Amino acid sequence: MNKHHESTGPSDEQQITLRGPAELADALPYLMGFHPNDSVVMVALHGGRGRFGGRLRLGIPQSEQEWPSVAEQLAECLIKGSERRGGRPDAIVVFLCQEPAEGETGSRTMERLRPFAQGLRTACGALDVPVLEALCISGNRFWSYVCPDARCCPAEGNPMAVPGTSVMAAAATYAGIQVRGSLREMEARLAPRTGAAGREQEQALDAAGSALVPKLLDEESRKEVGGTTLELAGRLMRRLGRAPAATPSLADLNDDRLISHEEAAVVILGLQDRETRDRAAEWMEGPEAESALRLWRALARRCVTPYEEHAAAPLALAGWVSWSTGDEPGARVALGLALRLDPRYTFAQLLHEACNQGLDPETLRRCLRGERDTRTAARGTAQDTGAVRRDTRTVRRGHGAGRVAGARSARAQAAGRRRTRPRTVRSGAVGRRRAGQSRNQGRRATRTGR
């Protein structure tokens, strides 16, 4: 279960009037940007006309014992989050989306989820916000937990509208809004490789770990590894950028072919260093952004068993670039996966929260631009200092001592401009030893900071 909610702020897009459960059910994929399978979705409504506000998504808990506490948390999160963004909801719409299990009908799925729907309605009501509608979508049909009239909401449910034929679909097409398949399909693009390719990648990660782990644990060597990682990542981005555009599935295959197992392993391990990852996040806009996003997705697919947790870094970077370039659904999917792998991954937590609160990514972009400009200025100062030192040596050979003070001043300025960042080093296993594998053959690496 993904315990990290997803929400978006109110939109200023074209207004569309939806009437009744059928149009609400059809509108859900357009509200989220994808079909949220196996999910509970809550949407805040504002004003007398029910303007859509914040949206929240969570994987449906598998254990029914979790439903009461999760319902309370979701209700509080959506309502308090809406208040922080400027307005308490006047009502809420709830969607429970889950395909029937093997041997189960959609109607049976709806009944099984009824206690969860009731818990959500009760939790929202306890906070003085009513649930205007609660729908279950399963097996290409929908049911209302609120409407008691069998004439419009029969026990067998109502069929979903044919895709592309509703008012919402027409308005979305006009506005250029696209639905990119299901949540499951979007997550599959980021899933680790399997089969022979997965085994070859595992071997490459083993070999790279043996070479890089000692360097990652040493302060000076870690900086060298960071530089090598970023240089290689830049080359891979340029390589991907030269590849022709294709459909998403074909593009992923092409990107995988363009990156060797050894190259992927080096960058994956290098990104486990917090400072290196933060510098990689500067590829966030302009022509670089698309190539960076393709690279981070490809690297996430290379984090094969038993290196799955290492995907948190490329997934968080993919989420950041998606959010920075306006793809909020893609951002929430990538960041949700990162947090599913490592719930304490601070970088993904902060991005996820900011995206959920509807903050403008430009704030973070400005911060990263500032980091980059400061680093560039520091390099320029260091180069100037080197020139001054060469002049000083010339002065000492007999051309007078007038430039020595200037050399000291330049060194002082360089020291003053140089930024230092405390780091917490946490060593851990890159992978787990297979049965029978000797200790000196074990895979070990480091993850520095979050």
GROMACS .gro file of C-alpha atoms in nm:
model
  450
    1MET     CA    1   0.000   0.000   0.000
    2ASN     CA    2   0.126   0.346  -0.075
    3LYS     CA    3   0.087   0.541   0.248
    4HIS     CA    4   0.170   0.876   0.091
    5HIS     CA    5  -0.133   1.071  -0.024
    6GLU     CA    6  -0.144   1.267  -0.344
    7SER     CA    7  -0.334   1.589  -0.385
    8THR     CA    8  -0.351   1.891  -0.607
    9GLY     CA    9  -0.468   2.242  -0.555
   10PRO     CA   10  -0.766   2.412  -0.714
   11SER     CA   11  -0.744   2.473  -1.086
   12ASP     CA   12  -0.818   2.785  -1.283
   13GLU     CA   13  -0.898   2.587  -1.596
   14GLN     CA   14  -1.219   2.596  -1.800
   15GLN     CA   15  -1.532   2.542  -1.588
   16ILE     CA   16  -1.737   2.231  -1.662
   17THR     CA   17  -2.070   2.148  -1.498
   18LEU     CA   18  -2.114   1.784  -1.400
   19ARG     CA   19  -2.455   1.645  -1.314
   20GLY     CA   20  -2.507   1.320  -1.132
   21PRO     CA   21  -2.294   1.014  -1.044
   22ALA     CA   22  -2.242   0.907  -1.406
   23GLU     CA   23  -2.067   1.229  -1.507
   24LEU     CA   24  -1.867   1.234  -1.183
   25ALA     CA   25  -1.744   0.879  -1.244
   26ASP     CA   26  -1.648   0.966  -1.601
   27ALA     CA   27  -1.465   1.281  -1.490
   28LEU     CA   28  -1.233   1.106  -1.244
   29PRO     CA   29  -0.949   1.017  -1.487
   30TYR     CA   30  -0.946   1.376  -1.616
   31LEU     CA   31  -0.929   1.512  -1.261
   32MET     CA   32  -0.628   1.293  -1.181
   33GLY     CA   33  -0.456   1.268  -1.521
   34PHE     CA   34  -0.475   0.886  -1.515
   35HIS     CA   35  -0.711   0.603  -1.422
   36PRO     CA   36  -0.650   0.558  -1.046
   37ASN     CA   37  -0.690   0.182  -1.015
   38ASP     CA   38  -0.683   0.024  -0.669
   39SER     CA   39  -0.720   0.368  -0.512
   40VAL     CA   40  -0.933   0.580  -0.286
   41VAL     CA   41  -0.969   0.932  -0.425
   42MET     CA   42  -1.119   1.225  -0.237
   43VAL     CA   43  -1.199   1.558  -0.402
   44ALA     CA   44  -1.282   1.876  -0.212
   45LEU     CA   45  -1.574   2.090  -0.330
   46HIS     CA   46  -1.601   2.464  -0.265
   47GLY     CA   47  -1.893   2.706  -0.285
   48GLY     CA   48  -2.257   2.657  -0.362
   49ARG     CA   49  -2.182   2.533  -0.715
   50GLY     CA   50  -1.933   2.271  -0.592
   51ARG     CA   51  -1.610   2.395  -0.750
   52PHE     CA   52  -1.343   2.124  -0.749
   53GLY     CA   53  -1.056   2.190  -0.513
   54GLY     CA   54  -0.785   1.970  -0.364
   55ARG     CA   55  -0.755   1.609  -0.469
   56LEU     CA   56  -0.611   1.325  -0.266
   57ARG     CA   57  -0.524   0.968  -0.368
   58LEU     CA   58  -0.416   0.667  -0.167
   59GLY     CA   59  -0.384   0.299  -0.242
   60ILE     CA   60  -0.674   0.111  -0.079
   61PRO     CA   61  -0.540  -0.063   0.235
   62GLN     CA   62  -0.544  -0.439   0.195
   63SER     CA   63  -0.626  -0.496   0.561
   64GLU     CA   64  -0.979  -0.399   0.665
   65GLN     CA   65  -0.843  -0.333   1.017
   66GLU     CA   66  -0.661  -0.029   0.875
   67TRP     CA   67  -0.971   0.125   0.721
   68PRO     CA   68  -1.101   0.324   1.024
   69SER     CA   69  -0.767   0.491   1.104
   70VAL     CA   70  -0.687   0.553   0.737
   71ALA     CA   71  -1.030   0.710   0.683
   72GLU     CA   72  -0.969   0.953   0.971
   73GLN     CA   73  -0.622   1.042   0.841
   74LEU     CA   74  -0.744   1.102   0.486
   75ALA     CA   75  -1.036   1.320   0.596
   76GLU     CA   76  -0.811   1.531   0.819
   77CYS     CA   77  -0.539   1.556   0.553
   78LEU     CA   78  -0.773   1.677   0.277
   79ILE     CA   79  -0.965   1.921   0.495
   80LYS     CA   80  -0.663   2.067   0.677
   81GLY     CA   81  -0.466   2.082   0.351
   82SER     CA   82  -0.749   2.271   0.183
   83GLU     CA   83  -0.758   2.516   0.473
   84ARG     CA   84  -0.385   2.582   0.438
   85ARG     CA   85  -0.434   2.650   0.067
   86GLY     CA   86  -0.698   2.911   0.140
   87GLY     CA   87  -1.040   2.757   0.193
   88ARG     CA   88  -1.217   2.492   0.398
   89PRO     CA   89  -1.418   2.254   0.174
   90ASP     CA   90  -1.795   2.279   0.176
   91ALA     CA   91  -1.831   1.915   0.071
   92ILE     CA   92  -1.628   1.615  -0.048
   93VAL     CA   93  -1.670   1.353  -0.320
   94VAL     CA   94  -1.525   1.006  -0.258
   95PHE     CA   95  -1.425   0.747  -0.521
   96LEU     CA   96  -1.326   0.386  -0.445
   97CYS     CA   97  -1.165   0.230  -0.752
   98GLN     CA   98  -1.074  -0.138  -0.752
   99GLU     CA   99  -1.103  -0.415  -1.009
  100PRO     CA  100  -1.279  -0.734  -0.897
  101ALA     CA  101  -1.055  -1.001  -0.751
  102GLU     CA  102  -1.041  -1.344  -0.915
  103GLY     CA  103  -1.384  -1.503  -0.892
  104GLU     CA  104  -1.539  -1.177  -0.767
  105THR     CA  105  -1.797  -0.960  -0.940
  106GLY     CA  106  -1.798  -0.583  -0.946
  107SER     CA  107  -2.106  -0.583  -0.728
  108ARG     CA  108  -1.930  -0.798  -0.472
  109THR     CA  109  -1.627  -0.565  -0.477
  110MET     CA  110  -1.859  -0.272  -0.410
  111GLU     CA  111  -2.014  -0.447  -0.109
  112ARG     CA  112  -1.674  -0.549   0.029
  113LEU     CA  113  -1.561  -0.185   0.019
  114ARG     CA  114  -1.883  -0.046   0.166
  115PRO     CA  115  -1.748  -0.030   0.528
  116PHE     CA  116  -1.451   0.173   0.404
  117ALA     CA  117  -1.682   0.413   0.221
  118GLN     CA  118  -1.895   0.449   0.532
  119GLY     CA  119  -1.585   0.512   0.742
  120LEU     CA  120  -1.478   0.791   0.508
  121ARG     CA  121  -1.821   0.951   0.523
  122THR     CA  122  -1.823   0.933   0.902
  123ALA     CA  123  -1.470   1.074   0.933
  124CYS     CA  124  -1.552   1.370   0.708
  125GLY     CA  125  -1.878   1.431   0.891
  126ALA     CA  126  -1.695   1.435   1.224
  127LEU     CA  127  -1.498   1.731   1.087
  128ASP     CA  128  -1.821   1.903   0.979
  129VAL     CA  129  -1.766   1.848   0.607
  130PRO     CA  130  -2.033   1.627   0.443
  131VAL     CA  131  -1.962   1.370   0.172
  132LEU     CA  132  -2.185   1.477  -0.116
  133GLU     CA  133  -2.127   1.158  -0.318
  134ALA     CA  134  -1.937   0.833  -0.267
  135LEU     CA  135  -1.888   0.613  -0.573
  136CYS     CA  136  -1.739   0.270  -0.627
  137ILE     CA  137  -1.591   0.202  -0.973
  138SER     CA  138  -1.522  -0.163  -1.050
  139GLY     CA  139  -1.542  -0.388  -1.354
  140ASN     CA  140  -1.625  -0.094  -1.586
  141ARG     CA  141  -1.937  -0.016  -1.381
  142PHE     CA  142  -2.011   0.228  -1.098
  143TRP     CA  143  -2.229   0.232  -0.786
  144SER     CA  144  -2.336   0.510  -0.550
  145TYR     CA  145  -2.308   0.453  -0.176
  146VAL     CA  146  -2.522   0.764  -0.118
  147CYS     CA  147  -2.817   0.739  -0.358
  148PRO     CA  148  -3.094   0.504  -0.231
  149ASP     CA  149  -3.302   0.521  -0.550
  150ALA     CA  150  -3.279   0.192  -0.741
  151ARG     CA  151  -3.425   0.358  -1.051
  152CYS     CA  152  -3.105   0.557  -1.113
  153CYS     CA  153  -2.861   0.352  -0.902
  154PRO     CA  154  -2.959  -0.016  -0.942
  155ALA     CA  155  -2.799  -0.298  -0.744
  156GLU     CA  156  -2.611  -0.424  -1.051
  157GLY     CA  157  -2.457  -0.081  -1.104
  158ASN     CA  158  -2.445   0.139  -1.411
  159PRO     CA  159  -2.204   0.097  -1.702
  160MET     CA  160  -1.930   0.354  -1.740
  161ALA     CA  161  -1.958   0.586  -2.038
  162VAL     CA  162  -1.782   0.482  -2.356
  163PRO     CA  163  -1.441   0.655  -2.346
  164GLY     CA  164  -1.434   0.984  -2.534
  165THR     CA  165  -1.812   1.030  -2.559
  166SER     CA  166  -1.895   1.231  -2.246
  167VAL     CA  167  -1.918   1.606  -2.189
  168MET     CA  168  -1.604   1.589  -1.976
  169ALA     CA  169  -1.414   1.405  -2.249
  170ALA     CA  170  -1.511   1.665  -2.508
  171ALA     CA  171  -1.414   1.954  -2.281
  172ALA     CA  172  -1.085   1.785  -2.188
  173THR     CA  173  -1.000   1.730  -2.555
  174TYR     CA  174  -1.074   2.095  -2.628
  175ALA     CA  175  -0.853   2.203  -2.337
  176GLY     CA  176  -0.571   1.969  -2.440
  177ILE     CA  177  -0.602   1.752  -2.126
  178GLN     CA  178  -0.484   1.394  -2.174
  179VAL     CA  179  -0.540   1.080  -1.970
  180ARG     CA  180  -0.227   0.866  -1.980
  181GLY     CA  181  -0.364   0.521  -1.907
  182SER     CA  182  -0.396   0.370  -1.562
  183LEU     CA  183  -0.187   0.422  -1.252
  184ARG     CA  184  -0.066   0.065  -1.291
  185GLU     CA  185   0.055   0.137  -1.646
  186MET     CA  186   0.237   0.451  -1.536
  187GLU     CA  187   0.409   0.265  -1.253
  188ALA     CA  188   0.507  -0.015  -1.492
  189ARG     CA  189   0.723   0.230  -1.689
  190LEU     CA  190   0.935   0.272  -1.376
  191ALA     CA  191   0.943  -0.091  -1.263
  192PRO     CA  192   1.276  -0.281  -1.236
  193ARG     CA  193   1.384  -0.497  -1.529
  194THR     CA  194   1.363  -0.874  -1.495
  195GLY     CA  195   1.491  -1.179  -1.679
  196ALA     CA  196   1.834  -1.197  -1.839
  197ALA     CA  197   1.866  -0.817  -1.861
  198GLY     CA  198   1.794  -0.790  -1.490
  199ARG     CA  199   2.059  -1.048  -1.402
  200GLU     CA  200   2.317  -0.871  -1.617
  201GLN     CA  201   2.235  -0.540  -1.450
  202GLU     CA  202   2.269  -0.700  -1.107
  203GLN     CA  203   2.617  -0.823  -1.197
  204ALA     CA  204   2.713  -0.476  -1.318
  205LEU     CA  205   2.590  -0.323  -0.992
  206ASP     CA  206   2.790  -0.580  -0.796
  207ALA     CA  207   3.106  -0.494  -0.985
  208ALA     CA  208   3.052  -0.118  -0.963
  209GLY     CA  209   2.980  -0.144  -0.593
  210SER     CA  210   3.308  -0.325  -0.526
  211ALA     CA  211   3.498  -0.046  -0.701
  212LEU     CA  212   3.300   0.255  -0.575
  213VAL     CA  213   3.207   0.170  -0.217
  214PRO     CA  214   3.551   0.244  -0.068
  215LYS     CA  215   3.555   0.577  -0.250
  216LEU     CA  216   3.204   0.668  -0.143
  217LEU     CA  217   3.302   0.613   0.220
  218ASP     CA  218   3.597   0.851   0.194
  219GLU     CA  219   3.536   1.228   0.206
  220GLU     CA  220   3.778   1.330  -0.068
  221SER     CA  221   3.716   1.032  -0.294
  222ARG     CA  222   3.340   1.086  -0.270
  223LYS     CA  223   3.377   1.426  -0.437
  224GLU     CA  224   3.570   1.260  -0.719
  225VAL     CA  225   3.297   0.999  -0.759
  226GLY     CA  226   3.035   1.276  -0.764
  227GLY     CA  227   3.214   1.456  -1.044
  228THR     CA  228   3.249   1.135  -1.244
  229THR     CA  229   2.881   1.052  -1.187
  230LEU     CA  230   2.759   1.390  -1.310
  231GLU     CA  231   2.993   1.387  -1.609
  232LEU     CA  232   2.869   1.042  -1.715
  233ALA     CA  233   2.504   1.142  -1.654
  234GLY     CA  234   2.555   1.446  -1.877
  235ARG     CA  235   2.695   1.229  -2.156
  236LEU     CA  236   2.402   0.988  -2.127
  237MET     CA  237   2.155   1.276  -2.141
  238ARG     CA  238   2.312   1.405  -2.460
  239ARG     CA  239   2.304   1.055  -2.606
  240LEU     CA  240   1.934   1.020  -2.522
  241GLY     CA  241   1.862   1.367  -2.657
  242ARG     CA  242   1.994   1.268  -2.998
  243ALA     CA  243   1.758   0.968  -3.017
  244PRO     CA  244   1.438   1.025  -3.219
  245ALA     CA  245   1.107   1.065  -3.037
  246ALA     CA  246   0.877   0.763  -3.020
  247THR     CA  247   0.568   0.635  -2.838
  248PRO     CA  248   0.624   0.595  -2.461
  249SER     CA  249   0.668   0.217  -2.461
  250LEU     CA  250   0.902   0.219  -2.762
  251ALA     CA  251   1.090   0.520  -2.622
  252ASP     CA  252   1.159   0.330  -2.299
  253LEU     CA  253   1.298   0.035  -2.493
  254ASN     CA  254   1.517   0.262  -2.702
  255ASP     CA  255   1.645   0.445  -2.394
  256ASP     CA  256   1.732   0.114  -2.227
  257ARG     CA  257   1.932   0.008  -2.533
  258LEU     CA  258   2.129   0.333  -2.532
  259ILE     CA  259   2.257   0.288  -2.175
  260SER     CA  260   2.492   0.003  -2.092
  261HIS     CA  261   2.463  -0.196  -1.769
  262GLU     CA  262   2.799  -0.063  -1.652
  263GLU     CA  263   2.706   0.301  -1.720
  264ALA     CA  264   2.375   0.263  -1.538
  265ALA     CA  265   2.542   0.101  -1.239
  266VAL     CA  266   2.797   0.382  -1.198
  267VAL     CA  267   2.535   0.658  -1.208
  268ILE     CA  268   2.290   0.472  -0.980
  269LEU     CA  269   2.555   0.426  -0.712
  270GLY     CA  270   2.685   0.779  -0.752
  271LEU     CA  271   2.337   0.924  -0.700
  272GLN     CA  272   2.321   0.766  -0.354
  273ASP     CA  273   2.533   1.062  -0.240
  274ARG     CA  274   2.304   1.347  -0.138
  275GLU     CA  275   2.520   1.627  -0.275
  276THR     CA  276   2.562   1.455  -0.612
  277ARG     CA  277   2.186   1.396  -0.633
  278ASP     CA  278   2.112   1.760  -0.549
  279ARG     CA  279   2.343   1.879  -0.825
  280ALA     CA  280   2.173   1.639  -1.067
  281ALA     CA  281   1.841   1.804  -0.977
  282GLU     CA  282   1.966   2.121  -1.148
  283TRP     CA  283   1.878   1.958  -1.486
  284MET     CA  284   1.520   2.068  -1.436
  285GLU     CA  285   1.417   2.301  -1.720
  286GLY     CA  286   1.477   2.390  -2.080
  287PRO     CA  287   1.615   2.139  -2.332
  288GLU     CA  288   1.792   1.943  -2.057
  289ALA     CA  289   1.474   1.855  -1.869
  290GLU     CA  290   1.334   1.602  -2.118
  291SER     CA  291   1.663   1.414  -2.149
  292ALA     CA  292   1.710   1.419  -1.773
  293LEU     CA  293   1.362   1.276  -1.717
  294ARG     CA  294   1.430   0.995  -1.964
  295LEU     CA  295   1.759   0.917  -1.791
  296TRP     CA  296   1.610   0.907  -1.440
  297ARG     CA  297   1.328   0.679  -1.558
  298ALA     CA  298   1.575   0.446  -1.729
  299LEU     CA  299   1.793   0.431  -1.416
  300ALA     CA  300   1.490   0.351  -1.200
  301ARG     CA  301   1.424   0.052  -1.425
  302ARG     CA  302   1.786  -0.061  -1.373
  303CYS     CA  303   1.752  -0.082  -0.993
  304VAL     CA  304   1.691  -0.455  -1.005
  305THR     CA  305   1.670  -0.701  -0.716
  306PRO     CA  306   1.834  -0.672  -0.464
  307TYR     CA  307   1.904  -0.306  -0.539
  308GLU     CA  308   1.542  -0.186  -0.547
  309GLU     CA  309   1.583   0.073  -0.272
  310HIS     CA  310   1.848   0.253  -0.476
  311ALA     CA  311   1.569   0.356  -0.714
  312ALA     CA  312   1.452   0.613  -0.458
  313ALA     CA  313   1.710   0.863  -0.590
  314PRO     CA  314   1.632   0.841  -0.965
  315LEU     CA  315   1.258   0.817  -0.892
  316ALA     CA  316   1.270   1.131  -0.679
  317LEU     CA  317   1.464   1.309  -0.953
  318ALA     CA  318   1.209   1.192  -1.211
  319GLY     CA  319   0.931   1.325  -0.988
  320TRP     CA  320   1.109   1.658  -0.947
  321VAL     CA  321   1.166   1.708  -1.322
  322SER     CA  322   0.805   1.608  -1.394
  323TRP     CA  323   0.673   1.857  -1.141
  324SER     CA  324   0.913   2.128  -1.259
  325THR     CA  325   0.793   2.088  -1.618
  326GLY     CA  326   0.421   2.089  -1.532
  327ASP     CA  327   0.348   1.714  -1.527
  328GLU     CA  328   0.191   1.682  -1.183
  329PRO     CA  329   0.036   1.334  -1.237
  330GLY     CA  330   0.374   1.196  -1.347
  331ALA     CA  331   0.540   1.367  -1.052
  332ARG     CA  332   0.303   1.217  -0.798
  333VAL     CA  333   0.342   0.867  -0.941
  334ALA     CA  334   0.724   0.880  -0.937
  335LEU     CA  335   0.745   1.038  -0.591
  336GLY     CA  336   0.488   0.793  -0.455
  337LEU     CA  337   0.700   0.502  -0.578
  338ALA     CA  338   1.013   0.654  -0.424
  339LEU     CA  339   0.840   0.680  -0.088
  340ARG     CA  340   0.700   0.331  -0.119
  341LEU     CA  341   1.059   0.205  -0.149
  342ASP     CA  342   1.192   0.430   0.128
  343PRO     CA  343   0.927   0.613   0.335
  344ARG     CA  344   1.200   0.815   0.512
  345TYR     CA  345   1.365   0.947   0.195
  346THR     CA  346   1.363   1.315   0.286
  347PHE     CA  347   1.418   1.452  -0.066
  348ALA     CA  348   1.110   1.270  -0.196
  349GLN     CA  349   0.908   1.359   0.115
  350LEU     CA  350   0.968   1.731   0.073
  351LEU     CA  351   0.894   1.726  -0.300
  352HIS     CA  352   0.581   1.518  -0.249
  353GLU     CA  353   0.448   1.750   0.019
  354ALA     CA  354   0.522   2.061  -0.187
  355CYS     CA  355   0.354   1.914  -0.496
  356ASN     CA  356   0.054   1.806  -0.288
  357GLN     CA  357   0.014   2.152  -0.138
  358GLY     CA  358  -0.001   2.308  -0.482
  359LEU     CA  359   0.318   2.511  -0.433
  360ASP     CA  360   0.491   2.671  -0.730
  361PRO     CA  361   0.805   2.472  -0.828
  362GLU     CA  362   0.969   2.799  -0.933
  363THR     CA  363   1.064   2.856  -0.568
  364LEU     CA  364   1.281   2.545  -0.569
  365ARG     CA  365   1.406   2.616  -0.921
  366ARG     CA  366   1.534   2.955  -0.802
  367CYS     CA  367   1.711   2.789  -0.512
  368LEU     CA  368   1.884   2.537  -0.740
  369ARG     CA  369   1.980   2.809  -0.986
  370GLY     CA  370   2.134   3.001  -0.697
  371GLU     CA  371   2.334   2.693  -0.590
  372ARG     CA  372   2.463   2.653  -0.944
  373ASP     CA  373   2.553   3.021  -0.982
  374THR     CA  374   2.736   3.022  -0.648
  375ARG     CA  375   2.934   2.716  -0.744
  376THR     CA  376   3.023   2.870  -1.082
  377ALA     CA  377   3.135   3.190  -0.913
  378ALA     CA  378   3.345   2.991  -0.666
  379ARG     CA  379   3.518   2.809  -0.952
  380GLY     CA  380   3.593   3.142  -1.120
  381THR     CA  381   3.735   3.278  -0.795
  382ALA     CA  382   3.950   2.968  -0.753
  383GLN     CA  383   4.087   3.015  -1.105
  384ASP     CA  384   4.165   3.380  -1.031
  385THR     CA  385   4.336   3.277  -0.709
  386GLY     CA  386   4.555   3.033  -0.903
  387ALA     CA  387   4.659   3.311  -1.139
  388VAL     CA  388   4.741   3.538  -0.847
  389ARG     CA  389   4.953   3.267  -0.691
  390ARG     CA  390   5.148   3.231  -1.014
  391ASP     CA  391   5.202   3.608  -1.018
  392THR     CA  392   5.316   3.591  -0.657
  393ARG     CA  393   5.579   3.333  -0.741
  394THR     CA  394   5.701   3.566  -1.019
  395VAL     CA  395   5.719   3.855  -0.773
  396ARG     CA  396   5.925   3.648  -0.532
  397ARG     CA  397   6.172   3.572  -0.810
  398GLY     CA  398   6.268   3.941  -0.820
  399HIS     CA  399   5.992   4.154  -0.965
  400GLY     CA  400   5.894   4.319  -0.636
  401ALA     CA  401   5.659   4.222  -0.352
  402GLY     CA  402   5.365   4.446  -0.433
  403ARG     CA  403   5.133   4.159  -0.550
  404VAL     CA  404   5.165   3.939  -0.241
  405ALA     CA  405   4.895   4.124  -0.046
  406GLY     CA  406   4.666   4.089  -0.343
  407ALA     CA  407   4.720   3.714  -0.341
  408ARG     CA  408   4.624   3.697   0.025
  409SER     CA  409   4.311   3.903  -0.044
  410ALA     CA  410   4.205   3.676  -0.330
  411ARG     CA  411   4.252   3.369  -0.115
  412ALA     CA  412   4.045   3.525   0.161
  413GLN     CA  413   3.765   3.606  -0.083
  414ALA     CA  414   3.768   3.254  -0.220
  415ALA     CA  415   3.747   3.113   0.131
  416GLY     CA  416   3.462   3.348   0.215
  417ARG     CA  417   3.262   3.253  -0.094
  418ARG     CA  418   3.318   2.883  -0.065
  419ARG     CA  419   3.007   2.720   0.066
  420THR     CA  420   3.020   2.433   0.309
  421ARG     CA  421   2.740   2.191   0.371
  422PRO     CA  422   2.737   1.953   0.668
  423ARG     CA  423   2.659   1.601   0.564
  424THR     CA  424   2.553   1.298   0.755
  425VAL     CA  425   2.712   0.982   0.625
  426ARG     CA  426   2.512   0.667   0.664
  427SER     CA  427   2.662   0.344   0.546
  428GLY     CA  428   2.436   0.063   0.444
  429ALA     CA  429   2.410  -0.233   0.216
  430VAL     CA  430   2.366  -0.179  -0.154
  431GLY     CA  431   2.239  -0.528  -0.182
  432ARG     CA  432   2.201  -0.842   0.018
  433ARG     CA  433   2.437  -1.137  -0.012
  434ARG     CA  434   2.298  -1.439  -0.186
  435ALA     CA  435   2.298  -1.765  -0.001
  436GLY     CA  436   2.642  -1.923  -0.012
  437GLN     CA  437   2.818  -1.603  -0.112
  438SER     CA  438   3.129  -1.531   0.092
  439ARG     CA  439   3.158  -1.213   0.296
  440ASN     CA  440   3.439  -1.072   0.086
  441GLN     CA  441   3.213  -1.106  -0.218
  442GLY     CA  442   2.921  -0.923  -0.055
  443ARG     CA  443   2.778  -0.612  -0.213
  444ARG     CA  444   2.816  -0.302   0.001
  445ALA     CA  445   2.771   0.062  -0.074
  446THR     CA  446   2.686   0.388   0.091
  447ARG     CA  447   2.389   0.619   0.094
  448THR     CA  448   2.492   0.958   0.223
  449GLY     CA  449   2.212   1.168   0.361
  450ARG     CA  450   1.862   1.187   0.221
   0.00000   0.00000   0.00000
